[in-house]
PDB file of C-alpha atoms and ligand atoms in Angstrom:
ATOM      1  CA  MET A  99     -45.710  58.243  47.016  1.00 56.00           C
ATOM      2  CA  THR A 100     -44.653  60.140  50.099  1.00 55.00           C
ATOM      3  CA  GLN A 101     -47.100  60.703  52.904  1.00 55.00           C
ATOM      4  CA  THR A 102     -45.553  63.672  54.694  1.00 64.00           C
ATOM      5  CA  ASN A 103     -47.377  66.872  55.690  1.00 84.00           C
ATOM      6  CA  LEU A 104     -50.813  65.699  54.636  1.00 93.00           C
ATOM      7  CA  PRO A 105     -53.722  67.309  56.489  1.00 94.00           C
ATOM      8  CA  ASP A 106     -54.843  65.552  59.625  1.00 94.00           C
ATOM      9  CA  ARG A 107     -58.237  63.917  59.274  1.00 95.00           C
ATOM     10  CA  SER A 108     -59.531  66.096  62.120  1.00 96.00           C
ATOM     11  CA  ASP A 109     -58.837  69.203  59.969  1.00 95.00           C
ATOM     12  CA  LEU A 110     -60.901  68.039  57.007  1.00 96.00           C
ATOM     13  CA  PRO A 111     -64.315  69.376  58.175  1.00 94.00           C
ATOM     14  CA  THR A 112     -62.839  72.872  58.549  1.00 95.00           C
ATOM     15  CA  ILE A 113     -61.164  72.635  55.163  1.00 95.00           C
ATOM     16  CA  SER A 114     -64.402  71.410  53.648  1.00 94.00           C
ATOM     17  CA  SER A 115     -66.448  74.275  55.041  1.00 93.00           C
ATOM     18  CA  ARG A 116     -63.876  76.701  53.638  1.00 94.00           C
ATOM     19  CA  PHE A 117     -64.770  75.341  50.200  1.00 93.00           C
ATOM     20  CA  ASP A 118     -68.532  75.508  50.691  1.00 88.00           C
ATOM     21  CA  ASN A 119     -68.963  78.143  47.999  1.00 88.00           C
ATOM     22  CA  ALA A 120     -65.796  77.420  46.057  1.00 93.00           C
ATOM     23  CA  GLN A 121     -65.517  76.636  42.389  1.00 94.00           C
ATOM     24  CA  PRO A 122     -64.325  73.129  41.454  1.00 96.00           C
ATOM     25  CA  ILE A 123     -61.013  74.376  40.075  1.00 96.00           C
ATOM     26  CA  GLU A 124     -60.111  75.950  43.459  1.00 96.00           C
ATOM     27  CA  ILE A 125     -60.812  72.689  45.266  1.00 96.00           C
ATOM     28  CA  LEU A 126     -58.948  70.705  42.652  1.00 96.00           C
ATOM     29  CA  ARG A 127     -55.924  73.005  42.785  1.00 96.00           C
ATOM     30  CA  TRP A 128     -55.801  72.682  46.561  1.00 97.00           C
ATOM     31  CA  ALA A 129     -56.068  68.890  46.267  1.00 97.00           C
ATOM     32  CA  VAL A 130     -53.215  68.660  43.761  1.00 96.00           C
ATOM     33  CA  GLU A 131     -50.963  71.069  45.697  1.00 95.00           C
ATOM     34  CA  THR A 132     -51.704  69.359  49.008  1.00 96.00           C
ATOM     35  CA  TYR A 133     -51.591  65.696  48.067  1.00 96.00           C
ATOM     36  CA  GLY A 134     -49.481  65.612  44.848  1.00 93.00           C
ATOM     37  CA  SER A 135     -48.552  62.048  44.005  1.00 94.00           C
ATOM     38  CA  CYS A 136     -50.547  60.843  47.030  1.00 96.00           C
ATOM     39  CA  LEU A 137     -53.705  61.797  45.125  1.00 97.00           C
ATOM     40  CA  THR A 138     -55.646  59.318  43.015  1.00 97.00           C
ATOM     41  CA  MET A 139     -58.847  59.503  41.011  1.00 97.00           C
ATOM     42  CA  ALA A 140     -61.305  56.803  40.006  1.00 95.00           C
ATOM     43  CA  THR A 141     -63.250  57.510  36.850  1.00 95.00           C
ATOM     44  CA  ALA A 142     -65.915  55.651  34.909  1.00 93.00           C
ATOM     45  CA  PHE A 143     -65.615  58.365  32.231  1.00 95.00           C
ATOM     46  CA  GLY A 144     -68.967  59.913  33.046  1.00 92.00           C
ATOM     47  CA  VAL A 145     -69.285  63.523  32.002  1.00 94.00           C
ATOM     48  CA  GLU A 146     -68.324  64.746  35.478  1.00 94.00           C
ATOM     49  CA  GLY A 147     -65.108  62.715  35.425  1.00 95.00           C
ATOM     50  CA  CYS A 148     -64.299  64.054  31.955  1.00 97.00           C
ATOM     51  CA  VAL A 149     -64.726  67.603  33.264  1.00 97.00           C
ATOM     52  CA  LEU A 150     -62.454  66.920  36.238  1.00 97.00           C
ATOM     53  CA  MET A 151     -59.754  65.524  33.950  1.00 97.00           C
ATOM     54  CA  ASP A 152     -60.025  68.575  31.704  1.00 97.00           C
ATOM     55  CA  MET A 153     -59.598  70.804  34.761  1.00 97.00           C
ATOM     56  CA  LEU A 154     -56.659  68.715  35.952  1.00 96.00           C
ATOM     57  CA  ALA A 155     -54.969  69.217  32.597  1.00 95.00           C
ATOM     58  CA  THR A 156     -55.071  73.000  33.131  1.00 95.00           C
ATOM     59  CA  LEU A 157     -53.144  72.723  36.402  1.00 94.00           C
ATOM     60  CA  GLY A 158     -49.806  71.963  34.783  1.00 87.00           C
ATOM     61  CA  SER A 159     -47.121  69.451  35.626  1.00 87.00           C
ATOM     62  CA  ASP A 160     -48.200  68.793  39.224  1.00 84.00           C
ATOM     63  CA  ALA A 161     -51.500  67.442  37.950  1.00 87.00           C
ATOM     64  CA  ARG A 162     -49.602  64.820  35.925  1.00 86.00           C
ATOM     65  CA  LYS A 163     -48.547  63.245  39.216  1.00 88.00           C
ATOM     66  CA  VAL A 164     -52.156  62.375  39.987  1.00 95.00           C
ATOM     67  CA  HIS A 165     -52.874  58.694  39.516  1.00 97.00           C
ATOM     68  CA  ILE A 166     -56.043  58.128  37.469  1.00 97.00           C
ATOM     69  CA  PHE A 167     -57.727  54.763  37.115  1.00 97.00           C
ATOM     70  CA  ASN A 168     -60.831  53.100  35.765  1.00 97.00           C
ATOM     71  CA  LEU A 169     -62.438  50.045  37.314  1.00 96.00           C
ATOM     72  CA  ASP A 170     -62.603  47.837  34.261  1.00 97.00           C
ATOM     73  CA  THR A 171     -65.317  45.407  35.297  1.00 97.00           C
ATOM     74  CA  GLY A 172     -65.394  43.525  32.003  1.00 97.00           C
ATOM     75  CA  TYR A 173     -68.947  44.793  31.484  1.00 97.00           C
ATOM     76  CA  GLN A 174     -68.286  48.375  30.371  1.00 96.00           C
ATOM     77  CA  PHE A 175     -69.683  49.828  27.143  1.00 96.00           C
ATOM     78  CA  LYS A 176     -67.240  49.875  24.232  1.00 96.00           C
ATOM     79  CA  GLU A 177     -67.911  53.635  23.990  1.00 96.00           C
ATOM     80  CA  THR A 178     -66.536  54.020  27.524  1.00 96.00           C
ATOM     81  CA  LEU A 179     -63.295  52.226  26.704  1.00 96.00           C
ATOM     82  CA  GLU A 180     -62.924  54.180  23.469  1.00 97.00           C
ATOM     83  CA  LEU A 181     -63.307  57.412  25.426  1.00 97.00           C
ATOM     84  CA  ARG A 182     -60.375  56.406  27.652  1.00 97.00           C
ATOM     85  CA  GLU A 183     -58.151  56.249  24.568  1.00 97.00           C
ATOM     86  CA  LYS A 184     -59.351  59.643  23.398  1.00 97.00           C
ATOM     87  CA  ILE A 185     -58.745  61.291  26.769  1.00 97.00           C
ATOM     88  CA  GLN A 186     -55.289  59.771  27.137  1.00 96.00           C
ATOM     89  CA  ALA A 187     -54.327  61.058  23.693  1.00 97.00           C
ATOM     90  CA  ARG A 188     -55.758  64.523  24.321  1.00 96.00           C
ATOM     91  CA  TYR A 189     -54.238  65.226  27.729  1.00 95.00           C
ATOM     92  CA  GLY A 190     -51.269  62.870  27.846  1.00 92.00           C
ATOM     93  CA  PHE A 191     -52.631  61.135  30.967  1.00 90.00           C
ATOM     94  CA  GLN A 192     -52.063  57.460  31.600  1.00 93.00           C
ATOM     95  CA  ILE A 193     -55.322  56.033  32.888  1.00 97.00           C
ATOM     96  CA  GLU A 194     -54.801  52.661  34.520  1.00 97.00           C
ATOM     97  CA  LEU A 195     -57.362  49.934  33.923  1.00 97.00           C
ATOM     98  CA  VAL A 196     -57.878  48.233  37.279  1.00 97.00           C
ATOM     99  CA  ARG A 197     -59.366  44.752  37.059  1.00 97.00           C
ATOM    100  CA  ALA A 198     -60.584  42.240  39.605  1.00 97.00           C
ATOM    101  CA  LYS A 199     -58.214  39.346  40.249  1.00 96.00           C
ATOM    102  CA  GLU A 200     -60.847  36.990  38.875  1.00 97.00           C
ATOM    103  CA  SER A 201     -61.667  37.702  35.228  1.00 97.00           C
ATOM    104  CA  ARG A 202     -65.247  38.163  34.125  1.00 97.00           C
ATOM    105  CA  GLU A 203     -65.107  34.754  32.418  1.00 97.00           C
ATOM    106  CA  GLU A 204     -63.713  33.049  35.529  1.00 97.00           C
ATOM    107  CA  MET A 205     -66.364  34.632  37.722  1.00 97.00           C
ATOM    108  CA  GLU A 206     -69.191  33.655  35.413  1.00 97.00           C
ATOM    109  CA  ALA A 207     -67.864  30.087  35.249  1.00 97.00           C
ATOM    110  CA  ARG A 208     -67.732  29.936  39.048  1.00 97.00           C
ATOM    111  CA  PHE A 209     -71.338  31.131  39.413  1.00 97.00           C
ATOM    112  CA  GLY A 210     -72.684  29.271  36.374  1.00 97.00           C
ATOM    113  CA  GLY A 211     -73.285  32.515  34.453  1.00 97.00           C
ATOM    114  CA  PRO A 212     -73.443  36.276  34.962  1.00 97.00           C
ATOM    115  CA  ILE A 213     -74.674  37.391  38.380  1.00 95.00           C
ATOM    116  CA  TYR A 214     -75.458  41.050  37.675  1.00 93.00           C
ATOM    117  CA  GLY A 215     -79.177  40.190  37.436  1.00 90.00           C
ATOM    118  CA  ALA A 216     -79.624  37.981  40.504  1.00 90.00           C
ATOM    119  CA  GLN A 217     -76.787  39.207  42.737  1.00 92.00           C
ATOM    120  CA  PRO A 218     -75.801  42.705  41.619  1.00 91.00           C
ATOM    121  CA  ASP A 219     -74.329  43.639  45.010  1.00 91.00           C
ATOM    122  CA  GLU A 220     -72.016  40.630  44.900  1.00 95.00           C
ATOM    123  CA  CYS A 221     -71.103  41.367  41.287  1.00 95.00           C
ATOM    124  CA  CYS A 222     -70.280  44.999  42.187  1.00 94.00           C
ATOM    125  CA  ARG A 223     -68.361  43.838  45.242  1.00 95.00           C
ATOM    126  CA  ILE A 224     -66.143  41.523  43.216  1.00 96.00           C
ATOM    127  CA  ARG A 225     -65.671  43.704  40.148  1.00 97.00           C
ATOM    128  CA  LYS A 226     -65.647  47.198  41.692  1.00 95.00           C
ATOM    129  CA  VAL A 227     -65.624  47.441  45.473  1.00 95.00           C
ATOM    130  CA  VAL A 228     -62.688  45.122  46.211  1.00 96.00           C
ATOM    131  CA  PRO A 229     -60.474  46.391  43.341  1.00 97.00           C
ATOM    132  CA  LEU A 230     -61.197  49.978  44.436  1.00 96.00           C
ATOM    133  CA  ARG A 231     -60.254  49.225  48.030  1.00 96.00           C
ATOM    134  CA  GLU A 232     -57.014  47.577  46.952  1.00 96.00           C
ATOM    135  CA  THR A 233     -56.127  50.412  44.569  1.00 97.00           C
ATOM    136  CA  LEU A 234     -56.711  53.153  47.147  1.00 97.00           C
ATOM    137  CA  GLU A 235     -54.333  51.549  49.651  1.00 96.00           C
ATOM    138  CA  GLY A 236     -51.309  53.775  50.276  1.00 94.00           C
ATOM    139  CA  TYR A 237     -52.833  56.973  48.825  1.00 97.00           C
ATOM    140  CA  GLY A 238     -53.575  60.030  50.954  1.00 97.00           C
ATOM    141  CA  ALA A 239     -56.709  61.176  49.130  1.00 97.00           C
ATOM    142  CA  TRP A 240     -58.962  60.276  46.235  1.00 97.00           C
ATOM    143  CA  LEU A 241     -60.941  62.485  43.913  1.00 96.00           C
ATOM    144  CA  SER A 242     -64.558  61.713  43.248  1.00 93.00           C
ATOM    145  CA  ALA A 243     -66.758  63.318  40.614  1.00 90.00           C
ATOM    146  CA  ILE A 244     -69.977  63.120  42.578  1.00 87.00           C
ATOM    147  CA  ARG A 245     -72.356  66.075  42.808  1.00 86.00           C
ATOM    148  CA  ARG A 246     -74.537  66.766  45.811  1.00 75.00           C
ATOM    149  CA  ASP A 247     -77.622  67.222  43.641  1.00 75.00           C
ATOM    150  CA  GLN A 248     -77.391  63.738  42.070  1.00 65.00           C
ATOM    151  CA  THR A 249     -79.327  61.793  44.706  1.00 57.00           C
ATOM    152  CA  LYS A 250     -80.667  62.170  48.231  1.00 59.00           C
ATOM    153  CA  THR A 251     -77.833  59.917  49.438  1.00 58.00           C
ATOM    154  CA  ARG A 252     -75.296  62.334  47.987  1.00 58.00           C
ATOM    155  CA  ALA A 253     -76.972  65.559  49.146  1.00 62.00           C
ATOM    156  CA  ASN A 254     -75.065  65.853  52.431  1.00 68.00           C
ATOM    157  CA  HIS A 255     -71.727  64.757  51.077  1.00 75.00           C
ATOM    158  CA  ASP A 256     -68.881  66.988  52.346  1.00 85.00           C
ATOM    159  CA  LEU A 257     -66.590  68.319  49.631  1.00 92.00           C
ATOM    160  CA  VAL A 258     -63.567  67.214  51.641  1.00 95.00           C
ATOM    161  CA  GLN A 259     -64.070  64.421  54.117  1.00 95.00           C
ATOM    162  CA  TRP A 260     -62.435  61.428  55.699  1.00 96.00           C
ATOM    163  CA  ASP A 261     -63.433  58.214  53.984  1.00 94.00           C
ATOM    164  CA  ASN A 262     -63.683  55.755  56.852  1.00 94.00           C
ATOM    165  CA  LYS A 263     -64.282  52.848  54.576  1.00 92.00           C
ATOM    166  CA  HIS A 264     -61.025  53.298  52.685  1.00 94.00           C
ATOM    167  CA  ASN A 265     -59.005  55.186  55.270  1.00 95.00           C
ATOM    168  CA  LEU A 266     -57.991  58.245  53.256  1.00 97.00           C
ATOM    169  CA  ALA A 267     -59.391  61.680  52.436  1.00 97.00           C
ATOM    170  CA  LYS A 268     -62.070  61.963  49.779  1.00 96.00           C
ATOM    171  CA  ILE A 269     -62.391  65.154  47.756  1.00 96.00           C
ATOM    172  CA  SER A 270     -65.370  65.979  45.562  1.00 95.00           C
ATOM    173  CA  PRO A 271     -64.562  69.196  43.649  1.00 96.00           C
ATOM    174  CA  LEU A 272     -67.842  69.120  41.685  1.00 95.00           C
ATOM    175  CA  GLY A 273     -69.960  68.762  44.806  1.00 91.00           C
ATOM    176  CA  ASN A 274     -71.353  72.291  44.531  1.00 88.00           C
ATOM    177  CA  TRP A 275     -72.168  72.066  40.852  1.00 92.00           C
ATOM    178  CA  THR A 276     -75.414  71.118  39.183  1.00 91.00           C
ATOM    179  CA  ARG A 277     -75.783  68.991  36.093  1.00 90.00           C
ATOM    180  CA  GLU A 278     -76.331  72.204  34.109  1.00 92.00           C
ATOM    181  CA  ASP A 279     -73.045  73.651  35.404  1.00 95.00           C
ATOM    182  CA  VAL A 280     -71.212  70.530  34.247  1.00 95.00           C
ATOM    183  CA  TRP A 281     -72.673  70.654  30.750  1.00 95.00           C
ATOM    184  CA  ALA A 282     -72.020  74.386  30.450  1.00 97.00           C
ATOM    185  CA  TYR A 283     -68.345  73.658  31.195  1.00 98.00           C
ATOM    186  CA  VAL A 284     -68.321  70.860  28.595  1.00 98.00           C
ATOM    187  CA  ARG A 285     -69.629  73.214  25.923  1.00 98.00           C
ATOM    188  CA  GLU A 286     -67.308  76.062  26.857  1.00 98.00           C
ATOM    189  CA  HIS A 287     -64.181  73.879  26.893  1.00 98.00           C
ATOM    190  CA  ASN A 288     -65.153  71.409  24.182  1.00 98.00           C
ATOM    191  CA  VAL A 289     -64.622  68.499  26.592  1.00 98.00           C
ATOM    192  CA  ASP A 290     -64.782  65.010  25.084  1.00 97.00           C
ATOM    193  CA  TYR A 291     -67.566  62.926  26.592  1.00 97.00           C
ATOM    194  CA  ASN A 292     -69.204  59.550  26.163  1.00 96.00           C
ATOM    195  CA  PRO A 293     -71.495  59.622  23.069  1.00 95.00           C
ATOM    196  CA  LEU A 294     -74.009  57.561  25.065  1.00 94.00           C
ATOM    197  CA  HIS A 295     -74.877  60.743  26.968  1.00 92.00           C
ATOM    198  CA  ASP A 296     -76.485  61.966  23.719  1.00 93.00           C
ATOM    199  CA  GLN A 297     -78.439  58.719  23.374  1.00 91.00           C
ATOM    200  CA  GLY A 298     -80.438  58.971  26.591  1.00 88.00           C
ATOM    201  CA  TYR A 299     -77.850  57.810  29.115  1.00 88.00           C
ATOM    202  CA  PRO A 300     -77.244  60.643  31.620  1.00 84.00           C
ATOM    203  CA  SER A 301     -75.433  58.222  33.950  1.00 84.00           C
ATOM    204  CA  ILE A 302     -73.315  55.411  32.524  1.00 89.00           C
ATOM    205  CA  GLY A 303     -72.182  52.320  34.382  1.00 90.00           C
ATOM    206  CA  CYS A 304     -71.799  48.751  33.196  1.00 94.00           C
ATOM    207  CA  GLN A 305     -73.724  47.831  30.059  1.00 93.00           C
ATOM    208  CA  PRO A 306     -75.997  45.143  31.588  1.00 91.00           C
ATOM    209  CA  CYS A 307     -77.026  47.441  34.457  1.00 90.00           C
ATOM    210  CA  THR A 308     -77.600  50.690  32.568  1.00 89.00           C
ATOM    211  CA  ARG A 309     -80.533  51.655  30.377  1.00 84.00           C
ATOM    212  CA  PRO A 310     -81.425  54.954  28.739  1.00 83.00           C
ATOM    213  CA  VAL A 311     -83.814  57.156  30.736  1.00 83.00           C
ATOM    214  CA  GLN A 312     -87.088  58.558  29.494  1.00 77.00           C
ATOM    215  CA  GLU A 313     -88.059  62.236  29.463  1.00 76.00           C
ATOM    216  CA  GLY A 314     -88.734  63.358  33.036  1.00 75.00           C
ATOM    217  CA  GLU A 315     -86.979  60.441  34.724  1.00 73.00           C
ATOM    218  CA  HIS A 316     -84.235  61.049  37.280  1.00 75.00           C
ATOM    219  CA  GLU A 317     -80.717  61.077  35.819  1.00 72.00           C
ATOM    220  CA  ARG A 318     -79.777  57.875  37.665  1.00 69.00           C
ATOM    221  CA  ALA A 319     -83.065  56.068  36.947  1.00 72.00           C
ATOM    222  CA  GLY A 320     -81.312  54.000  34.287  1.00 70.00           C
ATOM    223  CA  ARG A 321     -78.851  52.455  36.763  1.00 72.00           C
ATOM    224  CA  TRP A 322     -79.948  49.027  38.081  1.00 65.00           C
ATOM    225  CA  SER A 323     -83.406  49.865  36.805  1.00 69.00           C
ATOM    226  CA  GLY A 324     -86.215  47.778  38.273  1.00 65.00           C
ATOM    227  CA  THR A 325     -84.263  47.006  41.454  1.00 68.00           C
ATOM    228  CA  SER A 326     -83.884  48.870  44.737  1.00 65.00           C
ATOM    229  CA  LYS A 327     -80.136  49.207  44.137  1.00 63.00           C
ATOM    230  CA  THR A 328     -78.968  52.794  43.573  1.00 67.00           C
ATOM    231  CA  GLU A 329     -75.230  52.690  44.329  1.00 61.00           C
ATOM    232  CA  CYS A 330     -72.442  50.282  43.424  1.00 61.00           C
ATOM    233  CA  GLY A 331     -70.835  50.604  46.835  1.00 62.00           C
ATOM    234  CA  LEU A 332     -67.856  52.716  45.797  1.00 63.00           C
ATOM    235  CA  HIS A 333     -69.064  55.899  47.454  1.00 62.00           C
ATOM    236  CA  PHE A 334     -71.762  54.667  49.779  1.00 59.00           C
ATOM    237  CA  GLN A 335     -72.457  51.432  51.619  1.00 55.00           C
ATOM    238  CA  ILE A 336     -74.686  48.894  49.845  1.00 44.00           C
TER     239      ILE A 336
HETATM  240  S1  LIG B 470     -72.766  47.529  37.680  1.00 50.94           S
HETATM  241 FE1  LIG B 470     -73.691  45.542  37.104  1.00 50.94          FE
HETATM  242  S2  LIG B 470     -72.218  44.474  35.781  1.00 50.94           S
HETATM  243 FE2  LIG B 470     -71.161  46.187  36.787  1.00 50.94          FE
HETATM  244  S3  LIG B 470     -70.184  45.289  38.521  1.00 50.94           S
HETATM  245 FE3  LIG B 470     -72.155  46.076  39.251  1.00 50.94          FE
HETATM  246  S4  LIG B 470     -73.662  44.411  39.002  1.00 50.94           S
HETATM  247 FE4  LIG B 470     -71.770  43.856  37.868  1.00 50.94          FE
END
């Protein structure tokens, strides 16, 4: 990775406002051209991430320089891990599995069992937040697949912004899109997606902390259901 000629953090608000009405592919192209191998992307293989990877694949050889990784907590659905294989084969991407230093088994032994029920913030911190922070070190920007219409917390998210927590730029090309826009793209481009989306899971995280949603429920209602937790701490403070 080389870190020369990257935009100054003070320029990011202006850049972001330039993209206020832009399509995701324009934002993505700018991100790839600007950051190249200094660009990384975390994906949990949700439908939005699958769409971003499909768009990346259309951008040619420069897009192959983008580092893509999945935070493999040890608690993911088997369908999620199978989808990684499918995507790698389809696009020729290498998607790194990033794991916490302490295995799931070691962590459970230390706490006397799983802690996702009693201490989900600590579980997310160990299995997601710390590995993410360590993986982002040295990169100039990371791509996120969040949409502004997902939650109130995400509504004011700038498309390009400085991520103070991780000390690099954060770019959200799908920020302007709705859930319907994402699914229209999936249909038009025959994008592979997690089969759990067709079984009532609009948002997919770790298996123990994700349930299917009922008709009329919010798309993230199945994440940490029955608790006040709404974010894992990757994008927003918990
Ligand atoms: S989503 Fe659940 S299982 Fe996954 S890291 Fe967080 S608390 Fe642990």
